C-alpha cells in the first residue's frame, strides 16, 4: 500500500539531545524551518526547529527555543521555507527576539509593517556597491581625529574583557550622525542586555534604534539567527535610502554559536576546534554591510580577545575580513580610562 503524500513529509524524532533533534526527514533543505506538533493529526505547533545538517539516513535539526516538554510522540512537519521576519518602520524603537518578535517598545507610535524578509541571504554583488568617499562623524575624537571611519566601512573593536567595548558602543550611538541604529547583542549576559535597554530608554535617539538580542542562555541557533536578523533589519533601512549604523556585540560569541551548530550537525573540528564551515559563514555575514546606490550600512563588530599576547585564530580571521580595526588597551582600562583607547 502506498504511503499517503502527507505522511511522507512527517517524521517522528529518532533522537533528542539538548537542542539537537535527529529524524528521518526527506525532501528538506539546510536552513529550512520545521514545525513540531503534538501528533500527526493535530495542528497545534508546540515548537520549531531549523535544519542544520543532512546525514546519510537522518536529518539534524536545532531547536528554536528549548526542548522542555517535548516527547517521543511529537511530529516534525517541514514548512518548505527558511526563517524570515517582518521588517519595516514598525521595528524602530523596539526590542526584538531572534525570531523577530517585538518584546518591548520605546515609543507609542507604531508604523505599519512593510515586508517579510529571509534573514540568511547572500551579500550584495560588487556591482551594486559604491566606494567609501565620505567620513562618518562619530563624535569620538580619538576615532574622528586619528582613525577616521568612512560611511559604509566595517570596523572591528578588538579588546579583552573589561576594556570598555560596551561603553564605546554607547558613545557611538549617542554621538554618531546617522538615521538608524541597529544593535545586535549576541551571547551576552541577561544583565548586560537589561543595562543596554535601560540606556536606550533614556536616550534621545531611542526612536532611531532597533535592538535584537539572544542572551547566553539561548540555543546556539538562536544566537546565530539574532546576528542574521540584526543585519537584515539594517539592510531593510539601507534599501530605503537611510544611513544605518550596525553594531554586533560580539562576533566572538557568534562564531562560537556557529561552531556549536556545526559540531552538533556532525562536522569535524579543524582550527582551534572550529569546523571549516565557520570560516565560510563568517564572511557571508560580514560582507553584507556596506554602501550601495540607495543607502549605507556602517558596521562595528566587537571581538573578544582571549589574550593580548597570544594568537587568536578567530580574531585573526575576523580581522582579515574587516576594513578597519580599533584596539582597546587593558593597561589603560586598568588605569581607569574607559574605554581603553
Tab-separated table of C-alpha atoms in Angstrom, residues 46-329:
chain	number	residue	atom	x	y	z
A	46	UNK	CA	4.499	23.400	20.245
A	47	UNK	CA	7.981	24.304	18.954
A	48	UNK	CA	10.026	24.976	15.840
A	49	UNK	CA	13.359	23.633	14.636
A	50	UNK	CA	15.785	24.535	11.870
A	51	UNK	CA	17.589	22.060	9.615
A	52	UNK	CA	21.338	22.375	10.242
A	53	UNK	CA	22.722	19.143	8.775
A	54	UNK	CA	21.972	16.201	6.481
A	55	UNK	CA	23.485	12.802	7.236
A	56	UNK	CA	23.208	9.538	5.338
A	57	UNK	CA	19.997	8.364	6.982
A	58	UNK	CA	18.928	11.230	9.196
A	59	UNK	CA	18.345	14.959	9.225
A	60	UNK	CA	19.846	17.028	12.035
A	61	UNK	CA	17.759	19.930	13.349
A	62	UNK	CA	18.400	22.538	16.022
A	63	UNK	CA	15.528	23.665	18.207
A	64	UNK	CA	14.482	27.293	18.217
A	65	UNK	CA	13.885	27.526	21.939
A	66	UNK	CA	14.367	24.709	24.452
A	67	UNK	CA	13.362	21.062	24.476
A	68	UNK	CA	11.363	21.232	27.707
A	69	UNK	CA	8.069	19.350	27.351
A	70	UNK	CA	8.861	17.511	24.099
A	71	UNK	CA	8.116	13.780	23.969
A	72	UNK	CA	8.788	10.869	21.626
A	73	UNK	CA	5.304	11.298	20.171
A	74	UNK	CA	5.822	14.767	18.705
A	75	UNK	CA	5.885	15.043	14.920
A	76	UNK	CA	8.168	17.160	12.747
A	77	UNK	CA	6.439	18.886	9.856
A	78	UNK	CA	8.621	20.636	7.194
A	79	UNK	CA	7.328	24.041	6.140
A	80	UNK	CA	9.326	24.398	2.916
A	81	UNK	CA	10.602	27.863	3.829
A	82	UNK	CA	13.576	29.399	5.596
A	83	UNK	CA	13.441	31.544	8.718
A	84	UNK	CA	12.107	35.009	7.909
A	85	UNK	CA	10.958	38.079	9.819
A	86	UNK	CA	8.688	41.053	9.249
A	87	UNK	CA	10.639	44.299	8.993
A	88	UNK	CA	9.729	47.913	8.438
A	89	UNK	CA	9.451	51.220	10.245
A	90	UNK	CA	7.385	49.409	12.876
A	91	UNK	CA	10.568	47.987	14.439
A	92	UNK	CA	12.092	51.415	15.124
A	93	UNK	CA	12.249	51.993	18.862
A	94	UNK	CA	11.704	48.301	19.612
A	95	UNK	CA	13.469	45.292	21.128
A	96	UNK	CA	13.296	42.062	19.081
A	97	UNK	CA	13.994	38.448	19.974
A	98	UNK	CA	15.834	36.146	17.499
A	99	UNK	CA	12.579	35.260	15.710
A	100	UNK	CA	11.721	38.908	15.033
A	101	UNK	CA	9.005	39.135	17.687
A	102	UNK	CA	8.760	42.565	19.317
A	103	UNK	CA	9.109	42.148	23.092
A	104	UNK	CA	9.238	45.832	24.064
A	105	UNK	CA	8.675	49.244	22.533
A	106	UNK	CA	10.274	52.538	23.486
A	107	UNK	CA	7.696	54.575	21.570
A	108	UNK	CA	3.912	54.683	21.377
A	109	UNK	CA	3.674	55.470	17.658
A	110	UNK	CA	3.643	52.282	15.585
A	111	UNK	CA	4.193	52.346	11.818
A	112	UNK	CA	2.768	49.596	9.582
A	113	UNK	CA	4.835	46.502	8.831
A	114	UNK	CA	6.339	46.714	5.364
A	115	UNK	CA	7.592	43.318	4.225
A	116	UNK	CA	8.788	39.868	5.191
A	117	UNK	CA	12.434	39.026	4.536
A	118	UNK	CA	14.506	35.864	4.798
A	119	UNK	CA	17.248	36.588	7.330
A	120	UNK	CA	20.043	34.466	5.820
A	121	UNK	CA	20.808	35.912	2.389
A	122	UNK	CA	23.890	36.451	0.249
A	123	UNK	CA	25.829	39.740	0.419
A	124	UNK	CA	25.073	42.328	-2.290
A	125	UNK	CA	27.085	41.912	-5.518
A	126	UNK	CA	30.060	44.170	-6.106
A	127	UNK	CA	28.288	45.954	-8.967
A	128	UNK	CA	25.651	47.346	-6.590
A	129	UNK	CA	28.196	48.726	-4.122
A	130	UNK	CA	29.776	52.163	-4.083
A	131	UNK	CA	33.160	53.177	-2.719
A	132	UNK	CA	33.921	54.823	0.604
A	133	UNK	CA	34.104	58.560	-0.097
A	134	UNK	CA	32.586	60.237	2.966
A	135	UNK	CA	33.716	60.167	6.607
A	136	UNK	CA	31.308	59.044	9.308
A	137	UNK	CA	31.282	61.634	12.094
A	138	UNK	CA	31.208	59.577	15.304
A	139	UNK	CA	31.775	62.376	17.807
A	140	UNK	CA	34.581	60.337	19.401
A	141	UNK	CA	37.707	62.465	18.975
A	142	UNK	CA	40.141	59.547	19.041
A	143	UNK	CA	38.289	57.968	16.099
A	144	UNK	CA	37.459	61.086	14.077
A	145	UNK	CA	40.919	62.592	14.515
A	146	UNK	CA	43.182	59.550	14.219
A	147	UNK	CA	41.216	56.556	12.908
A	148	UNK	CA	38.583	58.133	10.695
A	149	UNK	CA	35.762	55.759	9.784
A	150	UNK	CA	34.138	56.040	6.361
A	151	UNK	CA	30.451	55.659	5.581
A	152	UNK	CA	29.922	52.027	4.578
A	153	UNK	CA	33.031	50.631	6.238
A	154	UNK	CA	33.121	47.634	8.560
A	155	UNK	CA	35.124	48.243	11.724
A	156	UNK	CA	36.245	45.787	14.371
A	157	UNK	CA	36.543	46.718	18.057
A	158	UNK	CA	39.108	44.293	19.487
A	159	UNK	CA	39.614	44.064	23.239
A	160	UNK	CA	39.893	41.766	26.219
A	161	UNK	CA	37.079	41.596	28.764
A	162	UNK	CA	36.549	44.756	30.805
A	163	UNK	CA	38.244	47.217	28.445
A	164	UNK	CA	35.151	49.289	27.646
A	165	UNK	CA	33.723	47.828	24.417
A	166	UNK	CA	30.136	48.359	25.570
A	167	UNK	CA	30.894	51.881	26.789
A	168	UNK	CA	32.370	52.750	23.390
A	169	UNK	CA	29.210	51.435	21.714
A	170	UNK	CA	27.101	53.698	23.952
A	171	UNK	CA	29.253	56.689	22.984
A	172	UNK	CA	28.941	55.898	19.281
A	173	UNK	CA	25.151	55.576	19.485
A	174	UNK	CA	24.775	58.872	21.338
A	175	UNK	CA	27.137	60.921	19.160
A	176	UNK	CA	27.228	59.434	15.649
A	177	UNK	CA	25.330	61.219	12.877
A	178	UNK	CA	23.062	58.550	11.337
A	179	UNK	CA	19.411	57.854	10.539
A	180	UNK	CA	19.036	54.396	12.118
A	181	UNK	CA	20.990	52.394	14.700
A	182	UNK	CA	20.653	48.602	14.810
A	183	UNK	CA	22.200	46.793	17.773
A	184	UNK	CA	22.658	43.024	17.936
A	185	UNK	CA	23.575	41.638	21.377
A	186	UNK	CA	24.742	38.083	20.739
A	187	UNK	CA	25.501	35.720	23.612
A	188	UNK	CA	25.630	38.494	26.200
A	189	UNK	CA	24.575	38.075	29.807
A	190	UNK	CA	20.999	38.964	30.659
A	191	UNK	CA	22.189	41.714	32.988
A	192	UNK	CA	24.100	43.378	30.151
A	193	UNK	CA	21.042	43.294	27.891
A	194	UNK	CA	18.967	44.866	30.679
A	195	UNK	CA	21.531	47.638	31.151
A	196	UNK	CA	21.662	48.296	27.409
A	197	UNK	CA	17.864	48.510	27.192
A	198	UNK	CA	17.819	50.900	30.163
A	199	UNK	CA	20.368	53.083	28.356
A	200	UNK	CA	18.227	53.145	25.211
A	201	UNK	CA	15.097	54.059	27.187
A	202	UNK	CA	16.880	57.156	28.486
A	203	UNK	CA	18.466	58.045	25.139
A	204	UNK	CA	17.185	60.866	22.967
A	205	UNK	CA	17.831	58.577	19.982
A	206	UNK	CA	15.624	55.704	21.145
A	207	UNK	CA	13.189	56.267	18.275
A	208	UNK	CA	16.034	55.619	15.822
A	209	UNK	CA	17.220	52.401	17.485
A	210	UNK	CA	16.395	48.722	16.986
A	211	UNK	CA	17.816	46.169	19.418
A	212	UNK	CA	17.991	42.428	18.648
A	213	UNK	CA	19.139	40.121	21.427
A	214	UNK	CA	19.917	36.477	22.139
A	215	UNK	CA	21.452	36.055	25.574
A	216	UNK	CA	23.977	33.383	26.524
A	217	UNK	CA	21.226	31.003	27.696
A	218	UNK	CA	19.593	30.932	24.233
A	219	UNK	CA	20.272	27.921	21.974
A	220	UNK	CA	23.171	28.260	19.553
A	221	UNK	CA	20.921	28.514	16.500
A	222	UNK	CA	19.041	31.421	18.122
A	223	UNK	CA	22.305	33.269	18.705
A	224	UNK	CA	23.240	32.753	15.056
A	225	UNK	CA	19.814	33.916	13.889
A	226	UNK	CA	19.941	37.048	16.062
A	227	UNK	CA	23.050	38.283	14.245
A	228	UNK	CA	21.420	37.486	10.890
A	229	UNK	CA	18.216	39.278	11.904
A	230	UNK	CA	20.035	42.426	13.049
A	231	UNK	CA	21.833	42.564	9.699
A	232	UNK	CA	18.544	42.007	7.832
A	233	UNK	CA	16.903	44.919	9.671
A	234	UNK	CA	19.873	47.131	8.779
A	235	UNK	CA	19.628	46.041	5.136
A	236	UNK	CA	15.947	47.000	5.007
A	237	UNK	CA	16.647	50.569	6.080
A	238	UNK	CA	19.641	50.782	3.731
A	239	UNK	CA	17.285	49.863	0.887
A	240	UNK	CA	15.050	52.752	1.995
A	241	UNK	CA	17.945	55.158	1.417
A	242	UNK	CA	18.903	55.541	5.070
A	243	UNK	CA	22.331	55.906	6.631
A	244	UNK	CA	22.465	52.977	9.060
A	245	UNK	CA	24.969	52.119	11.781
A	246	UNK	CA	25.029	48.444	12.787
A	247	UNK	CA	26.566	47.064	15.986
A	248	UNK	CA	27.141	43.349	16.621
A	249	UNK	CA	28.346	42.513	20.133
A	250	UNK	CA	30.025	40.155	19.894
A	251	UNK	CA	31.360	38.386	16.818
A	252	UNK	CA	33.333	36.039	19.050
A	253	UNK	CA	30.171	34.620	20.576
A	254	UNK	CA	28.548	34.467	17.145
A	255	UNK	CA	31.490	32.373	15.923
A	256	UNK	CA	31.179	30.108	18.958
A	257	UNK	CA	27.487	29.630	18.221
A	258	UNK	CA	28.346	28.698	14.631
A	259	UNK	CA	30.871	26.203	15.995
A	260	UNK	CA	28.297	24.612	18.314
A	261	UNK	CA	25.785	24.211	15.486
A	262	UNK	CA	28.412	22.769	13.130
A	263	UNK	CA	29.737	20.261	15.667
A	264	UNK	CA	26.207	19.174	16.587
A	265	UNK	CA	25.441	18.520	12.914
A	266	UNK	CA	28.394	16.133	12.663
A	267	UNK	CA	31.186	18.317	11.257
A	268	UNK	CA	34.734	17.662	12.350
A	269	UNK	CA	36.722	20.328	14.196
A	270	UNK	CA	39.618	21.962	12.373
A	271	UNK	CA	41.498	25.069	13.516
A	272	UNK	CA	41.304	25.554	17.300
A	273	UNK	CA	38.213	23.351	17.443
A	274	UNK	CA	36.301	25.364	14.817
A	275	UNK	CA	34.870	23.367	11.875
A	276	UNK	CA	35.585	24.584	8.353
A	277	UNK	CA	32.015	25.836	7.823
A	278	UNK	CA	32.528	28.511	10.500
A	279	UNK	CA	35.183	30.160	8.334
A	280	UNK	CA	32.775	30.012	5.373
A	281	UNK	CA	29.885	31.597	7.284
A	282	UNK	CA	31.839	34.486	8.798
A	283	UNK	CA	32.397	36.408	5.518
A	284	UNK	CA	28.829	35.630	4.461
A	285	UNK	CA	27.639	37.773	7.384
A	286	UNK	CA	30.452	40.333	7.455
A	287	UNK	CA	30.179	41.154	3.737
A	288	UNK	CA	26.501	42.136	3.941
A	289	UNK	CA	27.022	45.708	5.252
A	290	UNK	CA	28.427	48.463	3.070
A	291	UNK	CA	27.283	51.357	0.908
A	292	UNK	CA	25.053	50.863	-2.135
A	293	UNK	CA	23.378	53.224	-4.547
A	294	UNK	CA	20.417	53.502	-2.165
A	295	UNK	CA	21.875	53.895	1.318
A	296	UNK	CA	24.640	52.636	3.554
A	297	UNK	CA	25.404	50.366	6.494
A	298	UNK	CA	28.457	51.227	8.561
A	299	UNK	CA	29.137	48.307	10.881
A	300	UNK	CA	31.007	47.968	14.167
A	301	UNK	CA	31.775	44.428	15.334
A	302	UNK	CA	33.194	43.765	18.785
A	303	UNK	CA	35.711	40.932	19.093
A	304	UNK	CA	36.583	39.485	22.491
A	305	UNK	CA	40.290	38.667	22.707
A	306	UNK	CA	41.314	35.816	24.973
A	307	UNK	CA	44.749	37.385	25.420
A	308	UNK	CA	46.549	40.452	24.071
A	309	UNK	CA	49.771	38.441	23.716
A	310	UNK	CA	48.711	35.060	22.304
A	311	UNK	CA	47.478	34.486	18.759
A	312	UNK	CA	43.738	34.014	18.384
A	313	UNK	CA	42.780	32.303	15.087
A	314	UNK	CA	39.171	33.506	15.209
A	315	UNK	CA	40.183	37.117	15.874
A	316	UNK	CA	42.769	36.860	13.084
A	317	UNK	CA	40.120	35.586	10.667
A	318	UNK	CA	37.675	38.374	11.517
A	319	UNK	CA	40.470	40.953	11.334
A	320	UNK	CA	41.350	39.826	7.816
A	321	UNK	CA	37.775	40.374	6.589
A	322	UNK	CA	37.021	43.767	8.151
A	323	UNK	CA	38.080	47.149	6.752
A	324	UNK	CA	39.419	48.750	9.929
A	325	UNK	CA	40.409	47.822	13.463
A	326	UNK	CA	40.134	49.570	16.827
A	327	UNK	CA	42.117	48.103	19.720
A	328	UNK	CA	41.269	48.853	23.345
A	329	UNK	CA	44.107	48.584	25.850
